[in-house]
Each structure stands twice: as structure tokens, then as C-alpha cells.
Amino acid sequence: MIVINGLGVSEGIAIGNLSFRSVIRSNISRRYMVEDVDAEISRYLSAKKAAHAKLDEMYASTLKHCGEREAEIFRVHKMMIEDDDYQEDILNLIKAEHQNAEHAVDITSSKFFEMFLQIDDEYMRSRAEDVRAISRMIIDFLVGTGEEDIRNIKPGSIVFSEDISPGEISIFKQSGVAGLLVSSGSKNSHASILARVMGIPTIVDVGGGIKKEFDGKNVILDGSSGEIYIEPDEGIHRNFAKKIESMSIQNIEFEKYKGKESITKGGKKIDIYANMNNPSELSEILASDAEGIGLFRTEFLYLGRDSYPSEEEQFQIYKNLGMNMNGKKVIVRTLDIGSDKQEKYMKFPKEENPALGYRGIRVCLNNPEIFKTQLRAIYRASEYGNFSIMFPMIISYDEIREIKNLVAQVKRELREKCMKFKEDIPLGIMIETPAAAVLSDIFAKEVQFFSIGTNDLTQYALALDRQNSMVGNKFDINNEAIFRFIEIIVKNAHKENISVGICGELANDKSITERLISLGIDEFSVSPKSVLAIRKNVILSNTK
Ligand code: PEP
Ligand code: MG
């Protein structure tokens, strides 16, 4: 038995025989000098036209079998094919250098692929795979190869391929493959997204681990852990058989709740949102069927780098997010840096007790320019999505007043520059300090929503550092004190007709969903994987 590790991008277990995908593209970039440039250009244009027709076909078929969101990628691919720079490069190579069309597309593809890989944003980086996919499709039409090799794969096989395009995923699905192994790839490529949506267990980035001599051998792949077993022994087979049985019972159950409204038997509508730390998690959130994003921890945009992100950089990220969420709510939490989340360039002084120190809104109000840069980016992006803004670590009425003044300043400045934005973005606060919980009657008059951050609320209410492993076993998120706080917060919020969500870890605890609903919680923001399980609990709950 051989064990290989890759990056699991679509969970699930597959067992089957390995099928090495025949690489028929080895000669695609065969180079020759063309004499009749005009004829070569029209050869290229016909291949491009055929690629458009193919993408239309894939759009229609994916729309029918999966839905609008999943089909959208093929529209994006159509736009990418027509990108001016991409076109110009290909045509220049044919016209000026007399390159044959397939070689010109191949070179341009590699150039754009590298360019996308250099981009600092993971979501944009994964578009590199899309450039490769559209280029390959054009090349396939130029050289007359295509999807025949996929269609001939035996159902139930585990396919290994050097790379896979999004369009091929749906053909693999139709061919009945059990799982996919890919040499390269990333979690956020559209191929990975579609593999997840179509439920094909998939591991990418397996590098050179899979050897030609494994072709035809029995394989188990675990799409969650990224483990691949070549010729697994009896014991491994038994373990996986058990895993499959319990997973399938649970999944069948949860899948029934996809697309359903989250309403209790008593008729109360609950919003079930997902938490997001990084835009690279977007695909998982979309696949989770969450009704929106209840907490975007934007500080992660400021971490892992050596300077503050510019307004433009942030604007592009929020804009993309808003567009991809397609009208669903996105609650953007302004940066909550400090304590355990900081970088050298921020130059924070060393503190004895950072959790009780310089963090969250305190940093923002002390550095209005950093804060306003983020607010400007969000307001500008508001034209492209359904945003709300939420402020962390609030302890006083004065902080809320100060925030509102800065928000008003930002809006005035944008108006003066004739920049478009939505005037009425809902503003909310996190209730994650005991002070905010007990003052929530006053705060509820000032904002449009509350979101309870039970992680910090527990830390500050129980006087237990959430980072300190010495007291980790005492850090009980289910401590009764927290439920008492929740009761007070909900009562005060509802008196002023504003909604209350929970975005801390407590919301993920499936054993207390009913209790939280009966306490009056209106919204759960949980990890994408918990969305359907929580929806099931909501739908089965009797609470009015
Ligand atoms: C919380 O404190 O519960 C919360 C959601 O915020 P974070 O975990 O980012 O501090
Ligand atoms: Mg917090």
C-alpha cells in the first residue's frame, strides 16, 4: 500500500480503479511558421467561435442541471476569451511572428497564467486556471482533439489528470467517475468549485505522486483529508466502508435542506449565514447554500503582508464579493486588529495584556485615516452588492457616536467627489463585551442590528483568555452566564425592533439551536459546513 497526500478540495470518499487520463495534448503547441497569415487568423477565429458555441452549450446544460450560480463561470469564460489584451497577444504572435495559431494561444495562455499567479489576492490567483481552460478549449478546436478521452472513461473510475477545466468536470460527472486526482490546482479554481457542487470527491495538487505504473490499480481517495491510498490493505478498506456508511446517512439527510427556507414549525424565519475569514472561502460559502455572509472578518485582508491594503485594493475585493453574492447580504466587520491579530508593519507597542488592550474599534478610532480608508472602500463597493457594516469591540455610547461621525464624513467626501454609493447601508455592532451586553438597551437605539460575538463575550465574561491553553479546558462557551447575556441582549434589541444574530462559535453548536431560537435569536452565522445542519434544526424547531 502507498499513501500520497494532496489538497482535498471536494469532500467525500471514492473507491475505484485508477484511470490515467491519456494525455493527447502533448503536441498541441507544436510550432511551425505560417506563410498565409490571413488564413491562420481565420483558422484561429473559427476555433474561437467554436469555443463560444461550446461555452453556450455548457452554460445551458449546467444551468439546467445545477443552477445559475454554477453556470455563471461559462459566461465568465466567454468574456475572458474576448479580453482585449489576451486577443491582442494571440493575434500579434500570428501576425508579427508568423506563429501557428495553437502555439500563439499556448504561449499567451502561459503568459496570462503566470500573470494571474502573481496577483496577491487568492481569488484572483485562482483565475489562472480559467485562462488555461479557455486556451485549451480553443487549442482543442484547432487541433481537433477534445472530450472524447473523457467520455470513454469507465464509470466508477478514479481519474488522474494533469489538469482539468471546469467544462470537463460536468463531462466527468456525466461519465460517472467516482473521484478525481489532479496534479496541479487550487481550492478556489472553478474546476474545484464545480467538483464540490457536483459532489465529485477531488484531490488537487498531488504533484508527481501518481505514477504511470499505478494505472488500473485499486485506489481510495478521501476528499476531506487529501489522502490517497494506492492498493489499500484490508484494514483501510474496512475503515473507509464504515466512514462511507455514516457519511452517506448524514449527507442524504442534510442535502434535503438545500434550497429550503429556514422557518421554524412555529413560523419564525431565521437567517442562516456563513462566516468568512478570507475571500478565498467564497466558493465554499456559495456551495453551502448560506443565505448570506454574517461576518466577514476583514482583518485577514490586513494580515500576512507588509503594509496596509489600499482603498482601491479593498474596493476590488468588496466589489467582487458583492457581485458574487448576487444580492445576498454581506455583513462586513471593520478591521478587528490587535491582540492575536497583528503584523510588524502595524507597529503596535508590546502590551502586558493584549486581549484587554489595543484592538478592534480602539485602533480604528485612534487611526481615523486607516478606518476611513476601509469605510470608503466598502461604501464605494455598496453599488455592487447588499452590504451591511458592523463594528467590533464596542463598549460605550461615545464610540458609536464617533463611528457615526466618521461614517458621515466618509459619505460627505464621496458625495463631493461625485462617487456613487448606497446612502443607507445598515450599520450594526458586535456585542462581545459585557459592557455592550448590559448597555444594549441604549445601543439598540443607535444601530440597525446586533451580532453577538460569543467568543469574546465568553473571554471577557468569564475572565478567561481565549488564547491561553492553560485555561483552555475552562473556556466553556456554554457557560450559563452567556445565555443570560443573550437573553438581555435579545430583549433590548427587540424592544427597538432591531435584529440579533450570533456569529461566535456558539452558533455552530447543533445541540442548542432550539434553545437559541427560543431565546429570540434572529440570525445564525456559522461555518459553511454547518449551514445545512443548522437549517435542519431550525426547520424542525417548534419555536414561534
Ligand atoms: C467573537 O468574538 O465571537 C467573534 C465572532 O469575533 P472574533 O472571533 O473574530 O473575535
Ligand atoms: Mg470577537
Coordinates of C-alpha atoms and ligand atoms in Angstrom, one line a residue:
M1 CA 0.0 0.0 0.0
I2 CA 1.2 3.5 -0.9
V3 CA -0.2 6.7 0.8
I4 CA 0.1 10.0 -1.0
N5 CA -1.1 13.4 0.2
G6 CA -2.7 16.2 -1.8
L7 CA -5.1 19.1 -1.2
G8 CA -8.6 17.8 -0.7
V9 CA -11.0 20.3 -2.4
S10 CA -14.2 18.4 -2.6
E11 CA -15.0 16.2 0.3
G12 CA -16.3 12.6 0.0
I13 CA -14.7 9.2 -0.3
A14 CA -14.2 7.4 -3.6
I15 CA -13.1 3.9 -4.2
G16 CA -12.3 2.6 -7.6
N17 CA -9.6 1.8 -10.2
L18 CA -7.2 4.4 -11.2
S19 CA -7.6 5.7 -14.8
F20 CA -4.7 7.6 -16.1
R21 CA -6.1 10.2 -18.5
S22 CA -4.4 9.8 -21.8
V23 CA -2.6 13.0 -22.5
I24 CA -3.4 13.7 -26.0
R25 CA -2.3 17.2 -25.9
S26 CA 1.4 16.5 -26.0
N27 CA 1.7 18.0 -29.4
I28 CA -0.7 20.9 -29.1
S29 CA 2.0 23.5 -29.0
R30 CA 3.9 22.1 -32.0
R31 CA 5.4 25.1 -33.5
Y32 CA 5.7 26.0 -37.2
M33 CA 6.0 29.2 -39.2
V34 CA 2.9 30.1 -41.1
E35 CA 3.1 31.6 -44.5
D36 CA -0.5 32.6 -45.0
V37 CA -1.1 34.8 -42.0
D38 CA -4.7 35.7 -43.0
A39 CA -5.6 32.1 -43.4
E40 CA -4.1 31.3 -39.9
I41 CA -6.1 34.2 -38.4
S42 CA -9.3 32.9 -39.8
R43 CA -8.4 29.4 -38.5
Y44 CA -8.0 30.9 -35.1
L45 CA -11.2 32.9 -35.3
S46 CA -13.2 29.8 -36.3
A47 CA -11.8 27.9 -33.3
K48 CA -12.7 30.8 -31.1
K49 CA -16.2 30.9 -32.5
A50 CA -16.5 27.1 -31.9
A51 CA -15.3 27.7 -28.3
H52 CA -18.0 30.3 -27.8
A53 CA -20.6 27.9 -29.0
K54 CA -19.3 25.1 -26.7
L55 CA -19.4 27.5 -23.8
D56 CA -23.0 28.4 -24.6
E57 CA -23.8 24.7 -24.6
M58 CA -22.1 24.2 -21.3
Y59 CA -23.8 27.2 -19.8
A60 CA -27.2 25.9 -20.8
S61 CA -26.5 22.3 -19.6
T62 CA -25.1 23.5 -16.2
L63 CA -28.0 25.9 -15.8
K64 CA -30.4 23.0 -16.3
H65 CA -28.6 20.5 -14.1
C66 CA -27.0 22.7 -11.4
G67 CA -28.3 26.3 -11.4
E68 CA -27.5 29.9 -12.4
R69 CA -24.6 30.3 -9.9
E70 CA -22.7 27.3 -11.2
A71 CA -23.4 28.1 -14.8
E72 CA -22.1 31.6 -14.5
I73 CA -18.4 30.5 -14.9
F74 CA -19.1 29.7 -18.6
R75 CA -20.3 33.3 -19.2
V76 CA -17.1 34.5 -17.4
H77 CA -15.1 32.3 -19.7
K78 CA -16.8 33.8 -22.8
M79 CA -15.8 37.2 -21.5
M80 CA -12.2 36.1 -20.8
I81 CA -11.8 34.8 -24.3
E82 CA -12.7 38.2 -25.6
D83 CA -10.4 40.1 -23.3
D84 CA -8.6 42.7 -25.4
D85 CA -5.1 42.0 -24.1
Y86 CA -5.5 38.3 -24.5
Q87 CA -6.7 38.7 -28.0
E88 CA -4.1 41.2 -28.9
D89 CA -1.3 39.0 -27.7
I90 CA -2.5 36.0 -29.8
L91 CA -3.1 38.0 -32.9
N92 CA 0.2 39.7 -32.6
L93 CA 2.1 36.4 -32.4
I94 CA 0.3 35.2 -35.6
K95 CA 0.7 38.5 -37.5
A96 CA 4.1 39.7 -36.4
E97 CA 5.9 36.5 -35.7
H98 CA 4.0 34.2 -38.1
Q99 CA 3.4 31.7 -35.3
N100 CA 0.8 29.0 -35.9
A101 CA -2.5 29.7 -34.0
E102 CA -2.3 26.8 -31.4
H103 CA 1.2 27.8 -30.5
A104 CA 0.2 31.5 -30.2
V105 CA -2.7 30.5 -27.9
D106 CA -0.4 28.3 -25.9
I107 CA 2.2 31.0 -25.3
T108 CA -0.4 33.6 -24.5
S109 CA -2.1 31.2 -22.1
S110 CA 1.2 30.6 -20.2
K111 CA 1.9 34.3 -20.0
F112 CA -1.5 35.1 -18.6
F113 CA -1.4 32.1 -16.3
E114 CA 1.8 33.4 -14.8
M115 CA 0.4 36.9 -14.5
F116 CA -2.6 35.8 -12.5
L117 CA -0.4 33.7 -10.3
Q118 CA 1.5 36.8 -9.3
I119 CA -1.6 38.6 -8.0
D120 CA -1.7 38.9 -4.3
D121 CA -5.4 38.0 -3.9
E122 CA -6.1 34.3 -3.7
Y123 CA -9.4 34.5 -5.5
M124 CA -7.8 36.3 -8.5
R125 CA -4.9 33.9 -8.4
S126 CA -7.2 31.0 -9.0
R127 CA -8.4 32.7 -12.2
A128 CA -5.1 31.5 -13.6
E129 CA -6.7 28.1 -14.1
D130 CA -9.6 29.7 -16.1
V131 CA -7.2 31.2 -18.6
R132 CA -5.7 27.8 -19.1
A133 CA -9.1 26.3 -19.5
I134 CA -10.3 28.7 -22.2
S135 CA -7.0 28.5 -24.0
R136 CA -7.1 24.7 -24.0
M137 CA -10.6 24.7 -25.4
I138 CA -9.5 26.9 -28.3
I139 CA -6.5 24.7 -28.9
D140 CA -8.7 21.6 -28.8
F141 CA -10.8 23.0 -31.6
L142 CA -7.6 24.0 -33.6
V143 CA -6.1 20.5 -33.4
G144 CA -9.3 18.6 -33.5
T145 CA -8.9 16.9 -30.1
G146 CA -11.4 17.3 -27.3
E147 CA -13.5 15.5 -24.8
E148 CA -13.6 12.0 -26.4
D149 CA -10.9 10.8 -24.0
I150 CA -13.2 11.7 -21.0
R151 CA -16.3 10.2 -22.5
N152 CA -14.5 6.9 -22.9
I153 CA -13.6 6.6 -19.2
K154 CA -15.2 3.7 -17.4
P155 CA -17.9 4.7 -14.9
G156 CA -16.7 4.2 -11.3
S157 CA -13.1 5.0 -12.1
I158 CA -10.9 7.4 -10.2
V159 CA -9.4 9.6 -12.8
F160 CA -5.9 11.1 -12.6
S161 CA -5.2 14.1 -14.9
E162 CA -2.5 16.7 -15.1
D163 CA -5.2 19.4 -15.1
I164 CA -8.9 19.7 -15.5
S165 CA -11.1 22.5 -16.8
P166 CA -14.5 23.5 -15.4
G167 CA -16.2 22.3 -18.5
E168 CA -14.6 18.9 -18.2
I169 CA -16.0 18.5 -14.7
S170 CA -19.5 18.2 -15.9
I171 CA -18.5 15.7 -18.6
F172 CA -16.7 13.7 -15.9
K173 CA -19.9 13.8 -13.9
Q174 CA -21.9 12.5 -16.8
S175 CA -19.4 9.8 -17.4
G176 CA -19.9 8.6 -13.8
V177 CA -16.4 8.9 -12.5
A178 CA -16.1 8.2 -8.8
G179 CA -13.3 10.7 -8.0
L180 CA -10.7 13.0 -9.4
L181 CA -7.0 13.4 -8.7
V182 CA -5.2 16.4 -10.3
S183 CA -1.5 17.2 -10.4
S184 CA -2.0 20.9 -10.1
G185 CA -4.9 23.1 -9.0
S186 CA -6.2 25.1 -6.1
K187 CA -9.1 25.1 -3.8
N188 CA -10.7 28.1 -5.4
S189 CA -10.3 27.2 -9.1
H190 CA -13.7 27.0 -10.8
A191 CA -13.0 23.3 -11.6
S192 CA -12.7 22.7 -7.8
I193 CA -15.8 24.7 -7.1
L194 CA -17.8 22.7 -9.7
A195 CA -16.3 19.4 -8.4
R196 CA -17.7 20.4 -5.0
V197 CA -21.0 21.5 -6.3
M198 CA -21.4 18.3 -8.3
G199 CA -20.2 16.2 -5.4
I200 CA -17.2 14.5 -7.0
P201 CA -14.6 13.8 -4.3
T202 CA -11.5 15.6 -5.6
I203 CA -7.9 16.0 -4.5
V204 CA -5.7 18.5 -6.4
D205 CA -2.0 19.4 -6.1
V206 CA -0.9 15.8 -5.9
G207 CA 2.2 16.8 -7.9
G208 CA 4.2 13.9 -9.3
G209 CA 2.9 11.5 -6.6
I210 CA 0.7 9.5 -9.0
K211 CA 2.9 7.4 -11.3
K212 CA 2.0 5.8 -14.6
E213 CA 2.6 2.3 -13.1
F214 CA -0.4 2.9 -10.8
D215 CA -2.8 3.0 -13.8
G216 CA -5.6 0.4 -13.3
K217 CA -4.7 -0.2 -9.6
N218 CA -7.3 0.0 -6.8
V219 CA -7.4 3.4 -5.1
I220 CA -9.2 5.1 -2.2
L221 CA -9.3 8.9 -2.1
D222 CA -10.5 10.9 0.9
G223 CA -11.5 14.4 -0.4
S224 CA -11.6 15.8 3.1
S225 CA -8.2 14.8 4.3
G226 CA -6.5 14.8 0.9
E227 CA -5.2 11.3 1.5
I228 CA -4.8 8.8 -1.4
Y229 CA -4.3 5.1 -0.8
I230 CA -2.9 3.1 -3.7
E231 CA -3.7 -0.6 -3.3
P232 CA -5.1 -0.1 0.2
D233 CA -5.0 -3.1 2.6
E234 CA -8.0 -4.8 4.1
G235 CA -8.0 -2.7 7.3
I236 CA -8.1 0.6 5.4
H237 CA -10.9 -0.8 3.2
R238 CA -12.9 -1.7 6.3
N239 CA -12.4 1.7 7.9
F240 CA -13.5 3.5 4.8
A241 CA -16.5 1.3 4.3
K242 CA -17.7 2.4 7.8
K243 CA -17.0 6.0 7.1
I244 CA -18.9 6.0 3.9
E245 CA -21.9 4.4 5.5
S246 CA -22.2 7.0 8.3
M247 CA -21.4 9.9 6.0
S248 CA -24.0 9.0 3.5
I249 CA -26.7 8.7 6.0
Q250 CA -25.9 12.1 7.4
N251 CA -25.4 13.8 4.0
I252 CA -28.6 12.5 2.5
E253 CA -30.3 13.9 5.4
F254 CA -28.6 17.4 5.2
E255 CA -28.9 17.7 1.4
K256 CA -32.7 17.6 1.8
Y257 CA -32.4 21.0 3.4
K258 CA -30.7 22.7 0.4
G259 CA -32.8 25.4 -1.1
K260 CA -35.3 25.3 1.7
E261 CA -36.5 28.3 3.6
S262 CA -35.2 28.4 7.2
I263 CA -38.5 28.7 9.0
T264 CA -39.4 27.0 12.3
K265 CA -42.6 24.9 12.6
G266 CA -43.9 27.8 14.7
G267 CA -43.4 30.1 11.7
K268 CA -40.4 32.1 12.7
K269 CA -38.0 33.0 9.9
I270 CA -34.3 32.6 10.9
D271 CA -31.5 33.8 8.6
I272 CA -28.6 31.3 8.3
Y273 CA -25.5 33.0 7.2
A274 CA -21.9 31.9 6.9
N275 CA -18.7 33.3 8.5
M276 CA -15.9 34.3 6.2
N277 CA -12.3 35.0 7.1
N278 CA -10.9 35.3 3.6
P279 CA -12.4 35.8 0.1
S280 CA -10.9 32.5 -0.9
E281 CA -13.6 30.9 1.1
L282 CA -16.3 32.3 -1.1
S283 CA -16.8 29.2 -3.2
E284 CA -17.4 27.1 -0.2
I285 CA -19.9 29.6 1.2
L286 CA -21.8 29.7 -2.1
A287 CA -21.8 25.9 -2.2
S288 CA -23.1 25.8 1.4
D289 CA -26.4 27.4 0.5
A290 CA -25.9 30.0 3.2
E291 CA -28.4 32.9 2.9
G292 CA -25.6 35.4 3.1
I293 CA -22.3 36.3 4.9
G294 CA -23.0 37.1 8.6
L295 CA -19.4 38.0 9.5
F296 CA -16.6 38.9 7.1
R297 CA -13.5 39.2 9.4
T298 CA -11.8 41.8 7.2
E299 CA -8.7 42.0 9.4
F300 CA -7.5 39.0 7.4
L301 CA -7.1 41.4 4.5
Y302 CA -4.5 43.2 6.6
L303 CA -2.6 40.2 7.8
G304 CA 0.2 38.3 6.0
R305 CA 1.5 41.4 4.3
D306 CA 3.9 44.3 5.0
S307 CA 1.7 47.3 4.5
Y308 CA -1.9 48.4 4.9
P309 CA -4.1 47.4 1.9
S310 CA -5.0 50.5 -0.2
E311 CA -8.6 51.7 -0.7
E312 CA -8.5 50.5 -4.3
E313 CA -7.3 47.0 -3.3
Q314 CA -10.1 46.7 -0.7
F315 CA -12.7 48.2 -3.0
Q316 CA -11.9 45.5 -5.6
I317 CA -12.3 42.7 -3.0
Y318 CA -15.6 44.0 -1.6
K319 CA -16.9 44.7 -5.1
N320 CA -16.1 41.2 -6.3
L321 CA -17.6 39.7 -3.2
G322 CA -20.8 41.8 -3.5
M323 CA -21.2 40.7 -7.2
N324 CA -20.5 37.1 -6.5
M325 CA -23.0 37.0 -3.6
N326 CA -25.6 38.2 -6.1
G327 CA -27.9 40.2 -3.9
K328 CA -27.4 38.1 -0.8
K329 CA -26.5 40.0 2.4
V330 CA -22.8 40.5 3.3
I331 CA -22.0 41.9 6.8
V332 CA -18.6 43.4 6.6
R333 CA -17.0 43.7 10.0
T334 CA -14.5 46.6 10.1
L335 CA -11.0 45.5 11.0
D336 CA -10.5 43.9 14.4
I337 CA -6.7 44.0 14.5
G338 CA -4.7 44.0 17.7
S339 CA -4.3 41.3 20.3
D340 CA -3.6 38.0 18.5
K341 CA -4.1 39.6 15.0
Q342 CA -1.3 42.0 14.1
E343 CA 1.6 42.4 11.8
K344 CA 5.0 44.1 12.3
Y345 CA 4.1 47.0 9.9
M346 CA 1.3 48.0 12.2
K347 CA 3.9 48.9 14.8
F348 CA 1.8 48.1 17.8
P349 CA 3.5 48.6 21.1
K350 CA 4.2 45.5 23.2
E351 CA 1.4 45.0 25.7
E352 CA 1.3 43.1 29.0
N353 CA -2.3 42.0 28.4
P354 CA -3.2 42.5 24.7
A355 CA -6.6 41.0 24.9
L356 CA -7.6 43.8 27.2
G357 CA -5.6 46.3 25.2
Y358 CA -5.3 48.0 21.9
R359 CA -7.6 46.2 19.5
G360 CA -10.7 46.4 17.3
I361 CA -12.5 49.7 17.3
R362 CA -10.0 51.2 19.6
V363 CA -7.3 51.0 16.9
C364 CA -9.7 52.4 14.3
L365 CA -10.8 55.4 16.3
N366 CA -7.2 56.2 17.1
N367 CA -6.3 56.0 13.4
P368 CA -9.2 57.6 11.6
E369 CA -7.3 57.5 8.2
I370 CA -6.9 53.7 8.3
F371 CA -10.6 53.4 9.4
K372 CA -11.9 55.8 6.8
T373 CA -9.9 54.1 4.0
Q374 CA -11.8 50.9 4.8
L375 CA -15.1 52.6 5.1
R376 CA -14.6 54.4 1.8
A377 CA -13.8 51.1 0.1
I378 CA -17.0 49.5 1.5
Y379 CA -19.2 52.4 0.6
R380 CA -17.9 52.5 -2.9
A381 CA -18.5 48.8 -3.3
S382 CA -22.0 49.2 -2.0
E383 CA -23.1 49.8 -5.6
Y384 CA -22.2 46.2 -6.4
G385 CA -23.8 44.2 -3.5
N386 CA -26.0 44.1 -0.5
F387 CA -23.7 45.2 2.3
S388 CA -24.1 45.9 6.0
I389 CA -21.3 47.2 8.2
M390 CA -20.6 46.0 11.7
F391 CA -18.1 47.4 14.3
P392 CA -16.2 45.2 16.7
M393 CA -15.4 45.5 20.4
I394 CA -17.8 48.3 21.3
I395 CA -18.0 49.3 25.0
S396 CA -19.6 52.8 25.0
Y397 CA -22.1 55.1 23.5
D398 CA -19.4 57.6 22.7
E399 CA -17.7 55.1 20.5
I400 CA -20.9 54.7 18.5
R401 CA -21.2 58.5 18.1
E402 CA -17.6 58.8 17.0
I403 CA -18.1 56.0 14.4
K404 CA -21.2 57.6 13.1
N405 CA -19.4 61.0 12.7
L406 CA -16.6 59.3 10.7
V407 CA -19.1 57.4 8.6
A408 CA -20.9 60.7 7.9
Q409 CA -17.6 62.3 6.9
V410 CA -16.7 59.5 4.5
K411 CA -20.1 59.8 2.8
R412 CA -19.8 63.5 2.5
E413 CA -16.4 63.2 1.0
L414 CA -17.6 60.6 -1.5
R415 CA -20.5 62.8 -2.4
E416 CA -18.2 65.7 -3.0
K417 CA -16.2 63.6 -5.4
C418 CA -19.4 62.6 -7.1
M419 CA -18.8 58.9 -6.3
K420 CA -21.7 56.6 -6.4
F421 CA -22.6 54.7 -3.2
K422 CA -25.6 53.5 -1.2
E423 CA -26.6 56.0 1.4
D424 CA -28.5 53.7 3.7
I425 CA -26.1 50.8 4.4
P426 CA -27.3 49.2 7.6
L427 CA -24.9 49.8 10.5
G428 CA -24.6 47.3 13.3
I429 CA -22.3 46.5 16.2
M430 CA -20.9 43.3 17.7
I431 CA -22.0 42.7 21.2
E432 CA -18.9 40.9 22.5
T433 CA -18.1 42.7 25.7
P434 CA -20.1 42.5 28.9
A435 CA -20.3 46.3 28.8
A436 CA -22.1 46.2 25.4
A437 CA -24.4 43.5 26.6
V438 CA -25.6 45.4 29.6
L439 CA -25.8 48.7 27.7
S440 CA -27.6 47.1 24.8
D441 CA -30.8 49.0 25.6
I442 CA -29.0 52.2 24.9
F443 CA -27.0 50.9 21.9
A444 CA -30.2 49.4 20.3
K445 CA -31.5 52.9 19.7
E446 CA -28.3 53.8 17.8
V447 CA -27.8 51.0 15.3
Q448 CA -29.8 48.8 13.0
F449 CA -28.6 45.3 14.2
F450 CA -26.6 43.4 16.7
S451 CA -24.4 40.4 16.2
I452 CA -23.3 38.6 19.4
G453 CA -19.6 37.6 19.4
T454 CA -19.8 34.8 21.9
N455 CA -16.1 34.0 21.5
D456 CA -15.0 37.3 23.0
L457 CA -18.1 37.7 25.2
T458 CA -17.1 34.4 26.8
Q459 CA -13.5 35.5 27.2
Y460 CA -14.5 38.8 28.9
A461 CA -17.4 37.5 30.9
L462 CA -15.5 34.5 32.3
A463 CA -12.2 36.4 32.6
L464 CA -10.5 33.6 30.6
D465 CA -8.0 34.3 27.9
R466 CA -9.2 32.6 24.7
Q467 CA -5.6 32.2 23.6
N468 CA -4.3 30.6 26.8
S469 CA -4.1 26.8 26.6
M470 CA -3.5 26.6 30.3
V471 CA -7.2 27.6 30.9
G472 CA -8.5 26.1 27.7
N473 CA -10.4 23.4 29.4
K474 CA -12.3 26.0 31.4
F475 CA -13.2 28.1 28.4
D476 CA -16.8 26.8 28.2
I477 CA -18.8 28.6 25.5
N478 CA -21.9 27.1 27.0
N479 CA -21.5 28.7 30.4
E480 CA -24.9 29.8 31.7
A481 CA -23.7 33.4 32.1
I482 CA -23.5 33.7 28.3
F483 CA -27.1 32.6 27.9
R484 CA -28.2 35.2 30.5
F485 CA -26.4 37.8 28.5
I486 CA -28.1 36.6 25.3
E487 CA -31.4 36.9 27.0
I488 CA -30.7 40.6 28.0
I489 CA -29.3 41.5 24.5
V490 CA -32.3 40.0 22.6
K491 CA -34.8 41.6 24.9
N492 CA -33.2 45.1 24.4
A493 CA -32.8 44.7 20.7
H494 CA -36.3 43.5 20.1
K495 CA -37.7 46.4 22.1
E496 CA -36.2 48.7 19.5
N497 CA -37.2 46.4 16.6
I498 CA -33.7 45.5 15.5
S499 CA -32.4 42.0 14.7
V500 CA -29.9 40.0 16.7
G501 CA -27.6 37.4 15.3
I502 CA -24.9 35.2 16.8
C503 CA -21.6 34.9 14.9
G504 CA -19.4 33.4 17.6
E505 CA -18.7 29.6 17.7
L506 CA -21.7 29.0 20.0
A507 CA -23.9 29.3 16.9
N508 CA -22.3 26.2 15.4
D509 CA -23.3 24.1 18.4
K510 CA -26.1 21.9 16.9
S511 CA -27.3 20.8 20.3
I512 CA -28.5 24.2 21.3
T513 CA -30.1 25.6 18.1
E514 CA -33.6 25.3 19.5
R515 CA -32.6 27.0 22.8
L516 CA -31.0 29.9 20.9
I517 CA -34.1 30.3 18.7
S518 CA -36.4 30.3 21.8
L519 CA -34.2 33.0 23.3
G520 CA -35.2 35.1 20.3
I521 CA -32.0 34.9 18.1
D522 CA -33.0 36.0 14.5
E523 CA -29.8 35.0 12.7
F524 CA -27.1 32.4 12.9
S525 CA -23.7 33.0 11.2
V526 CA -21.8 29.7 11.2
S527 CA -19.1 27.9 9.3
P528 CA -20.2 27.0 5.8
K529 CA -20.1 23.3 6.7
S530 CA -22.7 23.8 9.5
V531 CA -25.2 25.7 7.4
L532 CA -27.5 22.8 6.4
A533 CA -27.3 21.1 9.8
I534 CA -28.4 24.3 11.5
R535 CA -31.1 24.8 8.9
K536 CA -32.4 21.3 9.6
N537 CA -32.5 22.2 13.3
V538 CA -34.4 25.4 12.6
I539 CA -36.9 23.7 10.4
L540 CA -37.6 21.0 13.0
S541 CA -37.8 23.6 15.8
N542 CA -41.2 24.3 17.3
T543 CA -40.4 27.9 18.4
K544 CA -42.7 30.7 17.3
Ligands
PEP1 C1 -16.5 36.6 18.5 O1 -15.8 37.2 19.3 O2 -17.3 35.8 18.9 C2 -16.3 36.8 17.1 C3 -17.2 36.3 16.2 O3 -15.3 37.6 16.7 P1 -13.8 37.0 16.6 O4 -13.8 35.5 16.9 O5 -13.3 37.4 15.3 O6 -13.1 37.8 17.7
MG2 MG -14.6 39.0 18.7

